[in-house]
GROMACS .gro file of C-alpha atoms in nm:
model
  292
    1MET     CA    1  -3.781   4.028  -1.249
    2ALA     CA    2  -4.155   4.075  -1.282
    3GLU     CA    3  -4.292   4.379  -1.461
    4GLY     CA    4  -4.358   4.658  -1.212
    5GLY     CA    5  -4.096   4.520  -0.971
    6ALA     CA    6  -3.786   4.680  -0.828
    7GLU     CA    7  -3.694   4.911  -1.113
    8ALA     CA    8  -3.791   5.228  -0.932
    9GLY     CA    9  -3.527   5.428  -0.750
   10THR     CA   10  -3.240   5.350  -0.986
   11GLY     CA   11  -3.056   5.679  -0.948
   12PRO     CA   12  -2.730   5.719  -0.756
   13GLY     CA   13  -2.763   5.638  -0.387
   14ARG     CA   14  -2.546   5.638  -0.080
   15ALA     CA   15  -2.489   5.368   0.177
   16LEU     CA   16  -2.668   5.429   0.505
   17PRO     CA   17  -2.512   5.358   0.847
   18GLN     CA   18  -2.666   5.116   1.096
   19ALA     CA   19  -2.802   5.387   1.324
   20VAL     CA   20  -2.989   5.561   1.043
   21ILE     CA   21  -3.141   5.235   0.915
   22ALA     CA   22  -3.255   5.147   1.268
   23ASP     CA   23  -3.408   5.491   1.320
   24LEU     CA   24  -3.595   5.477   0.989
   25PHE     CA   25  -3.728   5.130   1.070
   26ARG     CA   26  -3.858   5.242   1.409
   27ALA     CA   27  -4.017   5.549   1.255
   28ALA     CA   28  -4.194   5.339   0.989
   29CYS     CA   29  -4.333   5.103   1.254
   30LEU     CA   30  -4.461   5.390   1.470
   31ALA     CA   31  -4.612   5.574   1.174
   32GLU     CA   32  -4.804   5.260   1.077
   33LEU     CA   33  -4.948   5.230   1.429
   34ASP     CA   34  -5.069   5.591   1.418
   35ALA     CA   35  -5.279   5.524   1.108
   36LEU     CA   36  -5.638   5.400   1.103
   37LYS     CA   37  -5.604   5.063   0.931
   38PRO     CA   38  -5.937   4.878   0.911
   39GLY     CA   39  -5.917   4.540   1.080
   40ASN     CA   40  -5.565   4.581   1.214
   41VAL     CA   41  -5.405   4.710   1.535
   42HIS     CA   42  -5.383   5.089   1.545
   43ALA     CA   43  -5.409   5.387   1.776
   44TYR     CA   44  -5.774   5.460   1.688
   45ALA     CA   45  -5.926   5.139   1.827
   46ALA     CA   46  -5.825   4.824   2.012
   47GLY     CA   47  -5.866   4.480   1.864
   48HIS     CA   48  -5.750   4.119   1.840
   49ARG     CA   49  -5.649   4.122   2.211
   50MET     CA   50  -5.332   4.312   2.117
   51GLU     CA   51  -5.208   4.643   2.254
   52VAL     CA   52  -5.043   4.922   2.058
   53ASP     CA   53  -4.779   4.949   2.331
   54ASP     CA   54  -4.660   4.596   2.251
   55PHE     CA   55  -4.595   4.703   1.893
   56VAL     CA   56  -4.412   5.017   2.006
   57THR     CA   57  -4.187   4.804   2.226
   58SER     CA   58  -4.139   4.554   1.946
   59ALA     CA   59  -4.022   4.825   1.708
   60ALA     CA   60  -3.768   4.951   1.962
   61VAL     CA   61  -3.614   4.613   2.042
   62ALA     CA   62  -3.624   4.478   1.685
   63ALA     CA   63  -3.452   4.776   1.525
   64PRO     CA   64  -3.092   4.708   1.637
   65PRO     CA   65  -3.073   4.343   1.517
   66LEU     CA   66  -3.267   4.427   1.200
   67ALA     CA   67  -3.013   4.699   1.118
   68GLU     CA   68  -2.702   4.506   1.231
   69ALA     CA   69  -2.420   4.617   1.004
   70GLY     CA   70  -2.308   4.352   0.757
   71ALA     CA   71  -2.548   4.087   0.886
   72ALA     CA   72  -2.717   3.838   0.656
   73VAL     CA   73  -3.094   3.855   0.610
   74GLY     CA   74  -3.161   3.543   0.814
   75ARG     CA   75  -2.953   3.667   1.106
   76ARG     CA   76  -3.139   3.999   1.105
   77VAL     CA   77  -3.480   3.830   1.106
   78ARG     CA   78  -3.396   3.578   1.377
   79GLY     CA   79  -3.229   3.834   1.602
   80ALA     CA   80  -3.521   4.073   1.573
   81VAL     CA   81  -3.780   3.799   1.634
   82GLU     CA   82  -3.593   3.673   1.941
   83ALA     CA   83  -3.565   4.026   2.078
   84THR     CA   84  -3.937   4.081   2.019
   85MET     CA   85  -4.045   3.757   2.184
   86ALA     CA   86  -3.824   3.830   2.486
   87ALA     CA   87  -3.974   4.177   2.522
   88VAL     CA   88  -4.346   4.123   2.458
   89GLY     CA   89  -4.393   3.745   2.456
   90GLN     CA   90  -4.592   3.728   2.133
   91ASN     CA   91  -4.552   3.761   1.757
   92THR     CA   92  -4.614   4.123   1.669
   93ASN     CA   93  -4.384   4.172   1.371
   94LEU     CA   94  -4.267   3.856   1.187
   95GLY     CA   95  -4.410   3.969   0.853
   96ILE     CA   96  -4.269   4.316   0.898
   97LEU     CA   97  -3.924   4.175   0.968
   98LEU     CA   98  -3.932   3.937   0.672
   99LEU     CA   99  -4.007   4.232   0.444
  100CYS     CA  100  -3.778   4.488   0.605
  101ALA     CA  101  -3.466   4.276   0.661
  102PRO     CA  102  -3.371   4.258   0.289
  103LEU     CA  103  -3.440   4.630   0.256
  104ALA     CA  104  -3.214   4.705   0.554
  105ALA     CA  105  -2.936   4.490   0.409
  106ALA     CA  106  -2.969   4.656   0.069
  107ALA     CA  107  -2.958   5.004   0.223
  108GLU     CA  108  -2.598   4.941   0.333
  109SER     CA  109  -2.488   4.921  -0.030
  110ALA     CA  110  -2.367   5.217  -0.234
  111ARG     CA  111  -2.544   5.073  -0.540
  112PRO     CA  112  -2.894   5.198  -0.625
  113LEU     CA  113  -3.131   5.048  -0.370
  114ALA     CA  114  -3.340   4.847  -0.615
  115GLN     CA  115  -3.027   4.699  -0.767
  116ALA     CA  116  -2.881   4.624  -0.423
  117LEU     CA  117  -3.210   4.462  -0.318
  118ARG     CA  118  -3.198   4.226  -0.615
  119GLY     CA  119  -2.846   4.132  -0.514
  120VAL     CA  120  -2.951   4.062  -0.156
  121LEU     CA  121  -3.244   3.846  -0.266
  122GLY     CA  122  -3.026   3.659  -0.515
  123GLY     CA  123  -2.769   3.578  -0.249
  124LEU     CA  124  -2.998   3.414   0.007
  125ASP     CA  125  -2.866   3.072   0.108
  126ALA     CA  126  -2.929   2.775   0.337
  127ARG     CA  127  -2.796   2.958   0.640
  128ASP     CA  128  -3.054   3.231   0.579
  129GLY     CA  129  -3.313   2.956   0.544
  130ALA     CA  130  -3.218   2.798   0.876
  131GLU     CA  131  -3.225   3.131   1.058
  132VAL     CA  132  -3.561   3.232   0.912
  133PHE     CA  133  -3.716   2.890   0.979
  134ALA     CA  134  -3.599   2.917   1.342
  135ALA     CA  135  -3.749   3.265   1.363
  136ILE     CA  136  -4.082   3.147   1.222
  137LEU     CA  137  -4.098   2.860   1.471
  138ALA     CA  138  -4.018   3.099   1.757
  139ALA     CA  139  -4.284   3.347   1.646
  140ASN     CA  140  -4.545   3.076   1.572
  141PRO     CA  141  -4.761   3.299   1.349
  142GLY     CA  142  -5.135   3.243   1.339
  143GLY     CA  143  -5.257   2.993   1.083
  144LEU     CA  144  -4.906   2.861   1.011
  145GLY     CA  145  -5.009   2.496   0.986
  146ARG     CA  146  -4.785   2.256   0.791
  147ALA     CA  147  -4.671   2.259   0.430
  148ALA     CA  148  -4.610   1.970   0.195
  149GLY     CA  149  -4.279   2.120   0.084
  150HIS     CA  150  -4.019   2.300   0.298
  151ASP     CA  151  -4.219   2.284   0.621
  152VAL     CA  152  -4.059   2.510   0.881
  153ALA     CA  153  -4.047   2.219   1.128
  154GLY     CA  154  -3.820   2.028   0.889
  155PRO     CA  155  -3.472   2.084   0.743
  156ALA     CA  156  -3.420   2.431   0.601
  157PRO     CA  157  -3.341   2.473   0.229
  158PRO     CA  158  -3.187   2.789   0.084
  159LEU     CA  159  -3.420   3.073   0.177
  160ALA     CA  160  -3.475   3.174  -0.186
  161GLU     CA  161  -3.592   2.819  -0.265
  162ALA     CA  162  -3.828   2.812   0.033
  163MET     CA  163  -3.980   3.146  -0.060
  164ALA     CA  164  -4.030   3.038  -0.420
  165GLU     CA  165  -4.218   2.728  -0.302
  166ALA     CA  166  -4.444   2.935  -0.074
  167ALA     CA  167  -4.496   3.224  -0.316
  168PRO     CA  168  -4.825   3.099  -0.470
  169ARG     CA  169  -4.996   3.102  -0.130
  170ASP     CA  170  -4.814   3.376   0.062
  171ARG     CA  171  -4.772   3.738  -0.046
  172ILE     CA  172  -4.457   3.797   0.161
  173ALA     CA  173  -4.288   3.492   0.011
  174ARG     CA  174  -4.396   3.616  -0.331
  175ALA     CA  175  -4.214   3.942  -0.264
  176TYR     CA  176  -3.887   3.753  -0.240
  177VAL     CA  177  -3.925   3.611  -0.591
  178THR     CA  178  -4.060   3.925  -0.760
  179GLY     CA  179  -3.804   4.177  -0.637
  180PHE     CA  180  -4.057   4.313  -0.385
  181GLU     CA  181  -4.288   4.401  -0.670
  182ASP     CA  182  -4.585   4.486  -0.447
  183LEU     CA  183  -4.393   4.761  -0.270
  184PHE     CA  184  -4.297   4.926  -0.597
  185ALA     CA  185  -4.621   4.861  -0.786
  186ILE     CA  186  -4.880   4.910  -0.507
  187GLY     CA  187  -4.728   5.067  -0.196
  188LEU     CA  188  -4.512   5.348  -0.330
  189PRO     CA  189  -4.768   5.458  -0.593
  190ALA     CA  190  -5.041   5.468  -0.325
  191LEU     CA  191  -4.820   5.683  -0.105
  192ALA     CA  192  -4.732   5.914  -0.394
  193ALA     CA  193  -5.098   5.951  -0.488
  194ALA     CA  194  -5.191   6.031  -0.129
  195ARG     CA  195  -4.925   6.298  -0.110
  196ALA     CA  196  -5.038   6.442  -0.443
  197LYS     CA  197  -5.385   6.483  -0.291
  198GLY     CA  198  -5.230   6.674  -0.002
  199LEU     CA  199  -5.272   6.394   0.252
  200ALA     CA  200  -5.024   6.399   0.539
  201PRO     CA  201  -4.960   6.125   0.795
  202PRO     CA  202  -5.143   5.943   0.935
  203TRP     CA  203  -5.393   5.954   0.647
  204SER     CA  204  -5.129   5.896   0.378
  205THR     CA  205  -5.038   5.579   0.569
  206THR     CA  206  -5.403   5.474   0.578
  207ALA     CA  207  -5.404   5.514   0.199
  208ILE     CA  208  -5.120   5.263   0.167
  209HIS     CA  209  -5.303   5.011   0.384
  210LEU     CA  210  -5.622   5.053   0.184
  211ALA     CA  211  -5.434   4.997  -0.143
  212PHE     CA  212  -5.321   4.656  -0.020
  213LEU     CA  213  -5.646   4.570   0.159
  214THR     CA  214  -5.857   4.643  -0.149
  215GLY     CA  215  -5.603   4.533  -0.410
  216VAL     CA  216  -5.485   4.184  -0.311
  217PRO     CA  217  -5.619   3.906  -0.085
  218ASP     CA  218  -5.451   3.921   0.256
  219SER     CA  219  -5.221   3.625   0.325
  220HIS     CA  220  -5.277   3.634   0.702
  221ILE     CA  221  -5.650   3.596   0.651
  222ALA     CA  222  -5.592   3.326   0.389
  223ARG     CA  223  -5.374   3.122   0.626
  224LYS     CA  224  -5.638   3.129   0.900
  225PHE     CA  225  -5.962   3.117   0.700
  226GLY     CA  226  -5.873   3.008   0.349
  227PRO     CA  227  -5.815   3.187   0.018
  228GLU     CA  228  -6.186   3.225  -0.061
  229ARG     CA  229  -6.247   3.418   0.262
  230ALA     CA  230  -5.942   3.633   0.196
  231GLU     CA  231  -6.076   3.722  -0.147
  232SER     CA  232  -6.420   3.805  -0.008
  233VAL     CA  233  -6.261   4.037   0.249
  234ARG     CA  234  -6.070   4.209  -0.030
  235ALA     CA  235  -6.382   4.244  -0.246
  236GLU     CA  236  -6.591   4.377   0.043
  237ALA     CA  237  -6.322   4.632   0.127
  238ALA     CA  238  -6.295   4.738  -0.236
  239ALA     CA  239  -6.671   4.793  -0.254
  240ALA     CA  240  -6.693   4.981   0.076
  241LEU     CA  241  -6.364   5.172   0.078
  242GLY     CA  242  -6.219   5.164  -0.273
  243ALA     CA  243  -6.337   5.511  -0.371
  244LEU     CA  244  -6.278   5.666  -0.029
  245THR     CA  245  -6.019   5.937   0.033
  246PRO     CA  246  -5.870   5.891   0.383
  247GLY     CA  247  -5.918   6.184   0.618
  248GLU     CA  248  -6.128   6.308   0.906
  249ALA     CA  249  -6.441   6.301   0.691
  250ALA     CA  250  -6.387   5.930   0.629
  251ARG     CA  251  -6.311   5.838   0.990
  252ASP     CA  252  -6.656   5.699   1.075
  253THR     CA  253  -6.670   5.487   0.759
  254LEU     CA  254  -6.324   5.348   0.823
  255LEU     CA  255  -6.400   5.275   1.188
  256ALA     CA  256  -6.724   5.099   1.095
  257HIS     CA  257  -6.535   4.869   0.858
  258ASP     CA  258  -6.270   4.822   1.126
  259ARG     CA  259  -6.536   4.704   1.374
  260ARG     CA  260  -6.689   4.463   1.124
  261LEU     CA  261  -6.358   4.295   1.055
  262LYS     CA  262  -6.259   4.273   1.420
  263GLU     CA  263  -6.596   4.138   1.529
  264ALA     CA  264  -6.548   3.862   1.270
  265GLY     CA  265  -6.195   3.793   1.396
  266LEU     CA  266  -6.044   3.901   1.063
  267ASN     CA  267  -5.708   4.074   1.079
  268PRO     CA  268  -5.550   4.183   0.747
  269GLY     CA  269  -5.207   4.163   0.902
  270THR     CA  270  -5.018   4.114   0.578
  271SER     CA  271  -5.163   4.438   0.443
  272ALA     CA  272  -5.029   4.611   0.754
  273ASP     CA  273  -4.688   4.443   0.710
  274PHE     CA  274  -4.665   4.578   0.355
  275THR     CA  275  -4.768   4.920   0.483
  276VAL     CA  276  -4.471   4.931   0.721
  277ALA     CA  277  -4.238   4.804   0.449
  278THR     CA  278  -4.363   5.071   0.207
  279LEU     CA  279  -4.296   5.345   0.461
  280PHE     CA  280  -3.953   5.199   0.534
  281LEU     CA  281  -3.864   5.171   0.165
  282ASP     CA  282  -3.978   5.527   0.098
  283ALA     CA  283  -3.771   5.656   0.391
  284LEU     CA  284  -3.463   5.465   0.279
  285LEU     CA  285  -3.489   5.596  -0.075
  286ARG     CA  286  -3.523   5.954   0.049
  287ALA     CA  287  -3.235   5.922   0.294
  288ARG     CA  288  -3.015   5.785   0.016
  289GLY     CA  289  -3.109   6.065  -0.221
  290GLU     CA  290  -3.296   5.835  -0.461
  291ALA     CA  291  -3.631   5.911  -0.620
  292ALA     CA  292  -3.908   5.693  -0.476
   0.00000   0.00000   0.00000
């Protein structure tokens, strides 16, 4: 496991029932939509021809299959994607589901969540791979293209193998091989720092998004525009927003950056996916009685 990975939250926990996991997932999705996230879909401004209501509906219909008791990760992802596509007819949450499904599975365990998560990730097999590949094809995410190895249009390998192959170019795949390091090393510390400053939602959620937007190149932008453009978006955000404390006083600055990104057709969707997953992880740890 990489340094800074899933070692947090190693105290005694308690298994969570399906209904609680589903409720916490929905709450994380809705909290993310309420936050001003430059370049992404949120309640403060429209953009990318997508409506907030579609994301609200997606959270509601995806929660039950994502939290299905005893289900494998691949089954959770595919069921939630199929429910989403049936309800809103477009991909609103594939990245969110790929990040949150292992967390939901781990939350059913009585072992400490970080330990349970490592077990879930270590147990991913070819059936998980087939289910996730089918989900990705159904969702047809922007900039998917084709890959030289383990293309989703071809036969599915074990999911862990597929994620390891994609990890150098995709931050969500990288999470699967680092024990969700980014959540523990970037997301949770950003949330803790925001709370220490007295920030409450939605501004504490904005702080999480900014930590990812300014800290790592966004994979969604990289898939559509290339890694160099993704890095330039990160660097520009770091220069413009890196020292900013989210809040009402920063609203105009955040909205100005939001407009610039949307006018250029740039959506840091992976940063938003990690924001939801951070909120979900934090909620799971608290509900289980573990320190975040």
